[in-house]
Each structure stands twice: as structure tokens, then as C-alpha cells.
mmCIF file of N, CA, C and O in Angstrom:
data_model
loop_
_atom_site.group_PDB
_atom_site.id
_atom_site.type_symbol
_atom_site.label_atom_id
_atom_site.label_comp_id
_atom_site.label_asym_id
_atom_site.label_seq_id
_atom_site.Cartn_x
_atom_site.Cartn_y
_atom_site.Cartn_z
ATOM 1 N N UNK F 1 -5.405 -36.507 22.832
ATOM 2 C CA UNK F 1 -5.934 -36.783 21.509
ATOM 3 C C UNK F 1 -4.962 -37.665 20.746
ATOM 4 O O UNK F 1 -3.757 -37.504 20.858
ATOM 5 N N UNK F 2 -5.544 -38.523 19.970
ATOM 6 C CA UNK F 2 -4.717 -39.367 19.112
ATOM 7 C C UNK F 2 -4.249 -38.611 17.891
ATOM 8 O O UNK F 2 -4.668 -37.495 17.616
ATOM 9 N N UNK F 3 -3.369 -39.221 17.140
ATOM 10 C CA UNK F 3 -2.794 -38.568 15.959
ATOM 11 C C UNK F 3 -3.868 -38.254 14.918
ATOM 12 O O UNK F 3 -3.866 -37.183 14.311
ATOM 13 N N UNK F 4 -4.809 -39.134 14.713
ATOM 14 C CA UNK F 4 -5.855 -38.919 13.727
ATOM 15 C C UNK F 4 -6.759 -37.759 14.088
ATOM 16 O O UNK F 4 -7.128 -36.950 13.236
ATOM 17 N N UNK F 5 -7.111 -37.656 15.345
ATOM 18 C CA UNK F 5 -7.981 -36.559 15.786
ATOM 19 C C UNK F 5 -7.250 -35.219 15.707
ATOM 20 O O UNK F 5 -7.836 -34.205 15.334
ATOM 21 N N UNK F 6 -5.970 -35.212 16.042
ATOM 22 C CA UNK F 6 -5.190 -33.972 15.985
ATOM 23 C C UNK F 6 -5.054 -33.499 14.538
ATOM 24 O O UNK F 6 -5.205 -32.312 14.240
ATOM 25 N N UNK F 7 -4.783 -34.431 13.635
ATOM 26 C CA UNK F 7 -4.660 -34.069 12.214
ATOM 27 C C UNK F 7 -5.987 -33.580 11.664
ATOM 28 O O UNK F 7 -6.028 -32.611 10.894
ATOM 29 N N UNK F 8 -7.080 -34.196 12.071
ATOM 30 C CA UNK F 8 -8.399 -33.774 11.615
ATOM 31 C C UNK F 8 -8.704 -32.351 12.095
ATOM 32 O O UNK F 8 -9.266 -31.545 11.357
ATOM 33 N N UNK F 9 -8.314 -32.055 13.318
ATOM 34 C CA UNK F 9 -8.546 -30.710 13.848
ATOM 35 C C UNK F 9 -7.707 -29.682 13.099
ATOM 36 O O UNK F 9 -8.190 -28.598 12.759
ATOM 37 N N UNK F 10 -6.440 -30.019 12.823
ATOM 38 C CA UNK F 10 -5.582 -29.108 12.066
ATOM 39 C C UNK F 10 -6.138 -28.867 10.673
ATOM 40 O O UNK F 10 -6.126 -27.741 10.170
ATOM 41 N N UNK F 11 -6.643 -29.919 10.039
ATOM 42 C CA UNK F 11 -7.227 -29.802 8.708
ATOM 43 C C UNK F 11 -8.460 -28.913 8.747
ATOM 44 O O UNK F 11 -8.666 -28.072 7.869
ATOM 45 N N UNK F 12 -9.281 -29.070 9.767
ATOM 46 C CA UNK F 12 -10.483 -28.261 9.912
ATOM 47 C C UNK F 12 -10.130 -26.791 10.074
ATOM 48 O O UNK F 12 -10.726 -25.924 9.427
ATOM 49 N N UNK F 13 -9.155 -26.495 10.904
ATOM 50 C CA UNK F 13 -8.742 -25.113 11.135
ATOM 51 C C UNK F 13 -8.152 -24.521 9.857
ATOM 52 O O UNK F 13 -8.474 -23.387 9.477
ATOM 53 N N UNK F 14 -7.311 -25.275 9.161
ATOM 54 C CA UNK F 14 -6.701 -24.788 7.928
ATOM 55 C C UNK F 14 -7.759 -24.514 6.872
ATOM 56 O O UNK F 14 -7.711 -23.493 6.173
ATOM 57 N N UNK F 15 -8.712 -25.406 6.748
ATOM 58 C CA UNK F 15 -9.782 -25.230 5.766
ATOM 59 C C UNK F 15 -10.624 -24.014 6.118
ATOM 60 O O UNK F 15 -11.005 -23.228 5.249
ATOM 61 N N UNK F 16 -10.896 -23.822 7.394
ATOM 62 C CA UNK F 16 -11.674 -22.683 7.840
ATOM 63 C C UNK F 16 -10.952 -21.374 7.516
ATOM 64 O O UNK F 16 -11.555 -20.412 7.038
ATOM 65 N N UNK F 17 -9.640 -21.329 7.754
ATOM 66 C CA UNK F 17 -8.869 -20.130 7.447
ATOM 67 C C UNK F 17 -8.802 -19.861 5.950
ATOM 68 O O UNK F 17 -8.842 -18.718 5.501
ATOM 69 N N UNK F 18 -8.719 -20.923 5.165
ATOM 70 C CA UNK F 18 -8.586 -20.778 3.720
ATOM 71 C C UNK F 18 -9.864 -20.251 3.083
ATOM 72 O O UNK F 18 -9.819 -19.398 2.202
ATOM 73 N N UNK F 19 -10.997 -20.745 3.499
ATOM 74 C CA UNK F 19 -12.243 -20.428 2.814
ATOM 75 C C UNK F 19 -13.096 -19.375 3.510
ATOM 76 O O UNK F 19 -14.115 -18.964 2.974
ATOM 77 N N UNK F 20 -12.704 -18.920 4.659
ATOM 78 C CA UNK F 20 -13.470 -17.886 5.355
ATOM 79 C C UNK F 20 -13.239 -16.556 4.655
ATOM 80 O O UNK F 20 -12.113 -16.187 4.349
ATOM 81 N N UNK F 21 -14.304 -15.832 4.383
ATOM 82 C CA UNK F 21 -14.154 -14.514 3.767
ATOM 83 C C UNK F 21 -14.059 -13.482 4.884
ATOM 84 O O UNK F 21 -14.999 -13.273 5.644
ATOM 85 N N UNK F 22 -12.905 -12.853 4.970
ATOM 86 C CA UNK F 22 -12.647 -11.882 6.018
ATOM 87 C C UNK F 22 -12.267 -10.567 5.351
ATOM 88 O O UNK F 22 -11.398 -10.531 4.485
ATOM 89 N N UNK F 23 -12.943 -9.506 5.755
ATOM 90 C CA UNK F 23 -12.580 -8.187 5.257
ATOM 91 C C UNK F 23 -11.466 -7.642 6.142
ATOM 92 O O UNK F 23 -11.643 -7.477 7.341
ATOM 93 N N UNK F 24 -10.329 -7.378 5.518
ATOM 94 C CA UNK F 24 -9.197 -6.867 6.272
ATOM 95 C C UNK F 24 -8.961 -5.406 5.918
ATOM 96 O O UNK F 24 -9.041 -5.024 4.755
ATOM 97 N N UNK F 25 -8.656 -4.611 6.912
ATOM 98 C CA UNK F 25 -8.295 -3.225 6.706
ATOM 99 C C UNK F 25 -6.772 -3.163 6.610
ATOM 100 O O UNK F 25 -6.063 -3.028 7.617
ATOM 101 N N UNK F 26 -6.262 -3.306 5.389
ATOM 102 C CA UNK F 26 -4.819 -3.383 5.201
ATOM 103 C C UNK F 26 -4.131 -2.052 5.479
ATOM 104 O O UNK F 26 -2.986 -2.030 5.932
ATOM 105 N N UNK F 27 -4.827 -0.938 5.244
ATOM 106 C CA UNK F 27 -4.227 0.365 5.542
ATOM 107 C C UNK F 27 -4.012 0.532 7.045
ATOM 108 O O UNK F 27 -2.993 1.057 7.476
ATOM 109 N N UNK F 28 -4.975 0.059 7.828
ATOM 110 C CA UNK F 28 -4.839 0.128 9.279
ATOM 111 C C UNK F 28 -3.685 -0.758 9.756
ATOM 112 O O UNK F 28 -2.909 -0.367 10.628
ATOM 113 N N UNK F 29 -3.567 -1.927 9.155
ATOM 114 C CA UNK F 29 -2.468 -2.833 9.495
ATOM 115 C C UNK F 29 -1.131 -2.196 9.147
ATOM 116 O O UNK F 29 -0.175 -2.263 9.928
ATOM 117 N N UNK F 30 -1.057 -1.550 7.992
ATOM 118 C CA UNK F 30 0.187 -0.900 7.590
ATOM 119 C C UNK F 30 0.559 0.211 8.560
ATOM 120 O O UNK F 30 1.722 0.334 8.962
ATOM 121 N N UNK F 31 -0.433 1.030 8.976
ATOM 122 C CA UNK F 31 -0.160 2.096 9.944
ATOM 123 C C UNK F 31 0.336 1.520 11.259
ATOM 124 O O UNK F 31 1.254 2.055 11.883
ATOM 125 N N UNK F 32 -0.263 0.425 11.676
ATOM 126 C CA UNK F 32 0.143 -0.197 12.936
ATOM 127 C C UNK F 32 1.570 -0.718 12.852
ATOM 128 O O UNK F 32 2.369 -0.556 13.777
ATOM 129 N N UNK F 33 1.913 -1.345 11.732
ATOM 130 C CA UNK F 33 3.259 -1.897 11.587
ATOM 131 C C UNK F 33 4.314 -0.807 11.446
ATOM 132 O O UNK F 33 5.444 -0.971 11.898
ATOM 133 N N UNK F 34 3.946 0.293 10.837
ATOM 134 C CA UNK F 34 4.890 1.403 10.679
ATOM 135 C C UNK F 34 5.013 2.223 11.954
ATOM 136 O O UNK F 34 5.898 3.051 12.063
ATOM 137 N N UNK F 35 4.139 2.036 12.881
ATOM 138 C CA UNK F 35 4.199 2.785 14.125
ATOM 139 C C UNK F 35 3.535 4.137 14.019
ATOM 140 O O UNK F 35 3.891 5.049 14.744
ATOM 141 N N UNK F 36 2.603 4.297 13.089
ATOM 142 C CA UNK F 36 1.857 5.537 12.969
ATOM 143 C C UNK F 36 2.556 6.613 12.173
ATOM 144 O O UNK F 36 2.108 7.746 12.140
ATOM 145 N N UNK F 37 3.658 6.321 11.531
ATOM 146 C CA UNK F 37 4.360 7.331 10.744
ATOM 147 C C UNK F 37 3.628 7.563 9.430
ATOM 148 O O UNK F 37 3.116 6.645 8.816
ATOM 149 N N UNK F 38 3.599 8.794 8.995
ATOM 150 C CA UNK F 38 2.977 9.134 7.722
ATOM 151 C C UNK F 38 3.948 8.861 6.585
ATOM 152 O O UNK F 38 5.168 8.887 6.757
ATOM 153 N N UNK F 39 3.407 8.626 5.412
ATOM 154 C CA UNK F 39 4.254 8.346 4.249
ATOM 155 C C UNK F 39 5.074 9.560 3.843
ATOM 156 O O UNK F 39 6.183 9.429 3.350
ATOM 157 N N UNK F 40 4.527 10.765 4.019
ATOM 158 C CA UNK F 40 5.244 11.964 3.618
ATOM 159 C C UNK F 40 6.546 12.104 4.381
ATOM 160 O O UNK F 40 7.558 12.491 3.832
ATOM 161 N N UNK F 41 6.539 11.789 5.673
ATOM 162 C CA UNK F 41 7.756 11.932 6.467
ATOM 163 C C UNK F 41 8.813 10.926 6.031
ATOM 164 O O UNK F 41 9.997 11.214 6.079
ATOM 165 N N UNK F 42 8.393 9.765 5.586
ATOM 166 C CA UNK F 42 9.365 8.779 5.120
ATOM 167 C C UNK F 42 9.952 9.190 3.782
ATOM 168 O O UNK F 42 11.120 8.956 3.508
ATOM 169 N N UNK F 43 9.154 9.819 2.915
ATOM 170 C CA UNK F 43 9.678 10.277 1.636
ATOM 171 C C UNK F 43 10.730 11.355 1.849
ATOM 172 O O UNK F 43 11.738 11.397 1.162
ATOM 173 N N UNK F 44 10.500 12.253 2.814
ATOM 174 C CA UNK F 44 11.476 13.283 3.115
ATOM 175 C C UNK F 44 12.768 12.665 3.636
ATOM 176 O O UNK F 44 13.850 13.133 3.320
ATOM 177 N N UNK F 45 12.672 11.610 4.393
ATOM 178 C CA UNK F 45 13.845 10.933 4.919
ATOM 179 C C UNK F 45 14.694 10.328 3.817
ATOM 180 O O UNK F 45 15.916 10.322 3.887
ATOM 181 N N UNK F 46 14.053 9.852 2.754
ATOM 182 C CA UNK F 46 14.797 9.294 1.629
ATOM 183 C C UNK F 46 15.602 10.380 0.940
ATOM 184 O O UNK F 46 16.734 10.158 0.523
ATOM 185 N N UNK F 47 15.020 11.581 0.804
ATOM 186 C CA UNK F 47 15.731 12.683 0.172
ATOM 187 C C UNK F 47 16.921 13.109 1.012
ATOM 188 O O UNK F 47 17.994 13.391 0.474
ATOM 189 N N UNK F 48 16.740 13.156 2.329
ATOM 190 C CA UNK F 48 17.837 13.530 3.217
ATOM 191 C C UNK F 48 18.971 12.517 3.128
ATOM 192 O O UNK F 48 20.139 12.878 3.116
ATOM 193 N N UNK F 49 18.633 11.247 3.047
ATOM 194 C CA UNK F 49 19.646 10.207 2.937
ATOM 195 C C UNK F 49 20.408 10.347 1.627
ATOM 196 O O UNK F 49 21.630 10.226 1.601
ATOM 197 N N UNK F 50 19.705 10.641 0.544
ATOM 198 C CA UNK F 50 20.353 10.829 -0.744
ATOM 199 C C UNK F 50 21.295 12.015 -0.707
ATOM 200 O O UNK F 50 22.397 11.958 -1.266
ATOM 201 N N UNK F 51 20.871 13.094 -0.063
ATOM 202 C CA UNK F 51 21.717 14.282 0.038
ATOM 203 C C UNK F 51 22.976 14.004 0.848
ATOM 204 O O UNK F 51 24.052 14.482 0.513
ATOM 205 N N UNK F 52 22.853 13.219 1.900
ATOM 206 C CA UNK F 52 24.009 12.921 2.745
ATOM 207 C C UNK F 52 25.081 12.152 1.985
ATOM 208 O O UNK F 52 26.277 12.361 2.189
ATOM 209 N N UNK F 53 24.663 11.256 1.114
ATOM 210 C CA UNK F 53 25.629 10.404 0.440
ATOM 211 C C UNK F 53 25.964 10.862 -0.973
ATOM 212 O O UNK F 53 26.778 10.247 -1.647
ATOM 213 N N UNK F 54 25.381 11.957 -1.424
ATOM 214 C CA UNK F 54 25.676 12.466 -2.759
ATOM 215 C C UNK F 54 27.138 12.899 -2.862
ATOM 216 O O UNK F 54 27.808 12.620 -3.866
ATOM 217 N N UNK F 55 27.648 13.576 -1.822
ATOM 218 C CA UNK F 55 29.038 14.023 -1.864
ATOM 219 C C UNK F 55 30.008 12.841 -1.828
ATOM 220 O O UNK F 55 31.050 12.863 -2.482
ATOM 221 N N UNK F 56 29.650 11.794 -1.110
ATOM 222 C CA UNK F 56 30.502 10.601 -1.096
ATOM 223 C C UNK F 56 30.490 9.902 -2.454
ATOM 224 O O UNK F 56 31.521 9.393 -2.902
ATOM 225 N N UNK F 57 29.358 9.893 -3.108
ATOM 226 C CA UNK F 57 29.267 9.272 -4.426
ATOM 227 C C UNK F 57 30.153 10.016 -5.416
ATOM 228 O O UNK F 57 30.840 9.398 -6.231
ATOM 229 N N UNK F 58 30.161 11.346 -5.333
ATOM 230 C CA UNK F 58 31.028 12.134 -6.214
ATOM 231 C C UNK F 58 32.503 11.892 -5.889
ATOM 232 O O UNK F 58 33.337 11.794 -6.781
ATOM 233 N N UNK F 59 32.814 11.776 -4.610
ATOM 234 C CA UNK F 59 34.202 11.599 -4.180
ATOM 235 C C UNK F 59 34.790 10.284 -4.702
ATOM 236 O O UNK F 59 35.947 10.232 -5.113
ATOM 237 N N UNK F 60 33.974 9.217 -4.690
ATOM 238 C CA UNK F 60 34.477 7.909 -5.075
ATOM 239 C C UNK F 60 34.008 7.467 -6.457
ATOM 240 O O UNK F 60 34.146 6.303 -6.824
ATOM 241 N N UNK F 61 33.514 8.368 -7.254
ATOM 242 C CA UNK F 61 33.009 8.029 -8.580
ATOM 243 C C UNK F 61 34.113 7.540 -9.513
ATOM 244 O O UNK F 61 33.879 6.698 -10.374
ATOM 245 N N UNK F 62 35.317 8.017 -9.327
ATOM 246 C CA UNK F 62 36.422 7.647 -10.223
ATOM 247 C C UNK F 62 36.922 6.214 -9.999
ATOM 248 O O UNK F 62 37.667 5.690 -10.814
ATOM 249 N N UNK F 63 36.516 5.553 -8.926
ATOM 250 C CA UNK F 63 36.979 4.194 -8.645
ATOM 251 C C UNK F 63 36.463 3.179 -9.649
ATOM 252 O O UNK F 63 37.053 2.146 -9.822
ATOM 253 N N UNK F 64 35.408 3.475 -10.334
ATOM 254 C CA UNK F 64 34.867 2.544 -11.320
ATOM 255 C C UNK F 64 35.469 2.717 -12.712
ATOM 256 O O UNK F 64 35.219 1.930 -13.601
ATOM 257 N N UNK F 65 36.286 3.753 -12.904
ATOM 258 C CA UNK F 65 36.875 4.029 -14.229
ATOM 259 C C UNK F 65 38.003 3.055 -14.519
ATOM 260 O O UNK F 65 38.745 2.653 -13.646
ATOM 261 N N UNK F 66 38.157 2.732 -15.793
ATOM 262 C CA UNK F 66 39.236 1.835 -16.225
ATOM 263 C C UNK F 66 40.359 2.647 -16.877
ATOM 264 O O UNK F 66 40.555 2.645 -18.076
ATOM 265 N N UNK F 67 41.136 3.363 -16.073
ATOM 266 C CA UNK F 67 42.217 4.197 -16.582
ATOM 267 C C UNK F 67 43.530 3.430 -16.699
ATOM 268 O O UNK F 67 44.513 3.944 -17.181
ATOM 269 N N UNK F 68 43.553 2.218 -16.299
ATOM 270 C CA UNK F 68 44.803 1.465 -16.221
ATOM 271 C C UNK F 68 45.341 1.098 -17.536
ATOM 272 O O UNK F 68 45.073 0.843 -18.534
#
């Protein structure tokens, strides 16, 4: 194909993608990308992470003070 025909085909495909009305199941896509994990289990993981680093935050809290 020549350059003009290739560009015309790309334009046709881009226009088709832009104006085509497609119903997407975004929740299904999200589940697929997350690997099937539920949101509740991820929320619990955030709490566990906060608990793990809470003692470290208390230990190093004085480093931000201007006692000098």
C-alpha cells in the first residue's frame, strides 16, 4: 500500500473507534485487572499496613521537631 492509502485506512479505523457506541462493562474489566480480588480484602490490607508502620511513625516522630 502506498502512503496515502495507509493513512486513509488509519483515519478510517480511528474515526470508527471514536464514534462507535460501545457498551463497556467497566466493573468486569476492573475485576479482571485486579485478578478477582474483592474490595473488602484490599481495605483490610490497608489497615494492616497502617498498623505495621504506626509504631515506626511514633518512633521517628521527633525527627521533624525544631529543638535546635
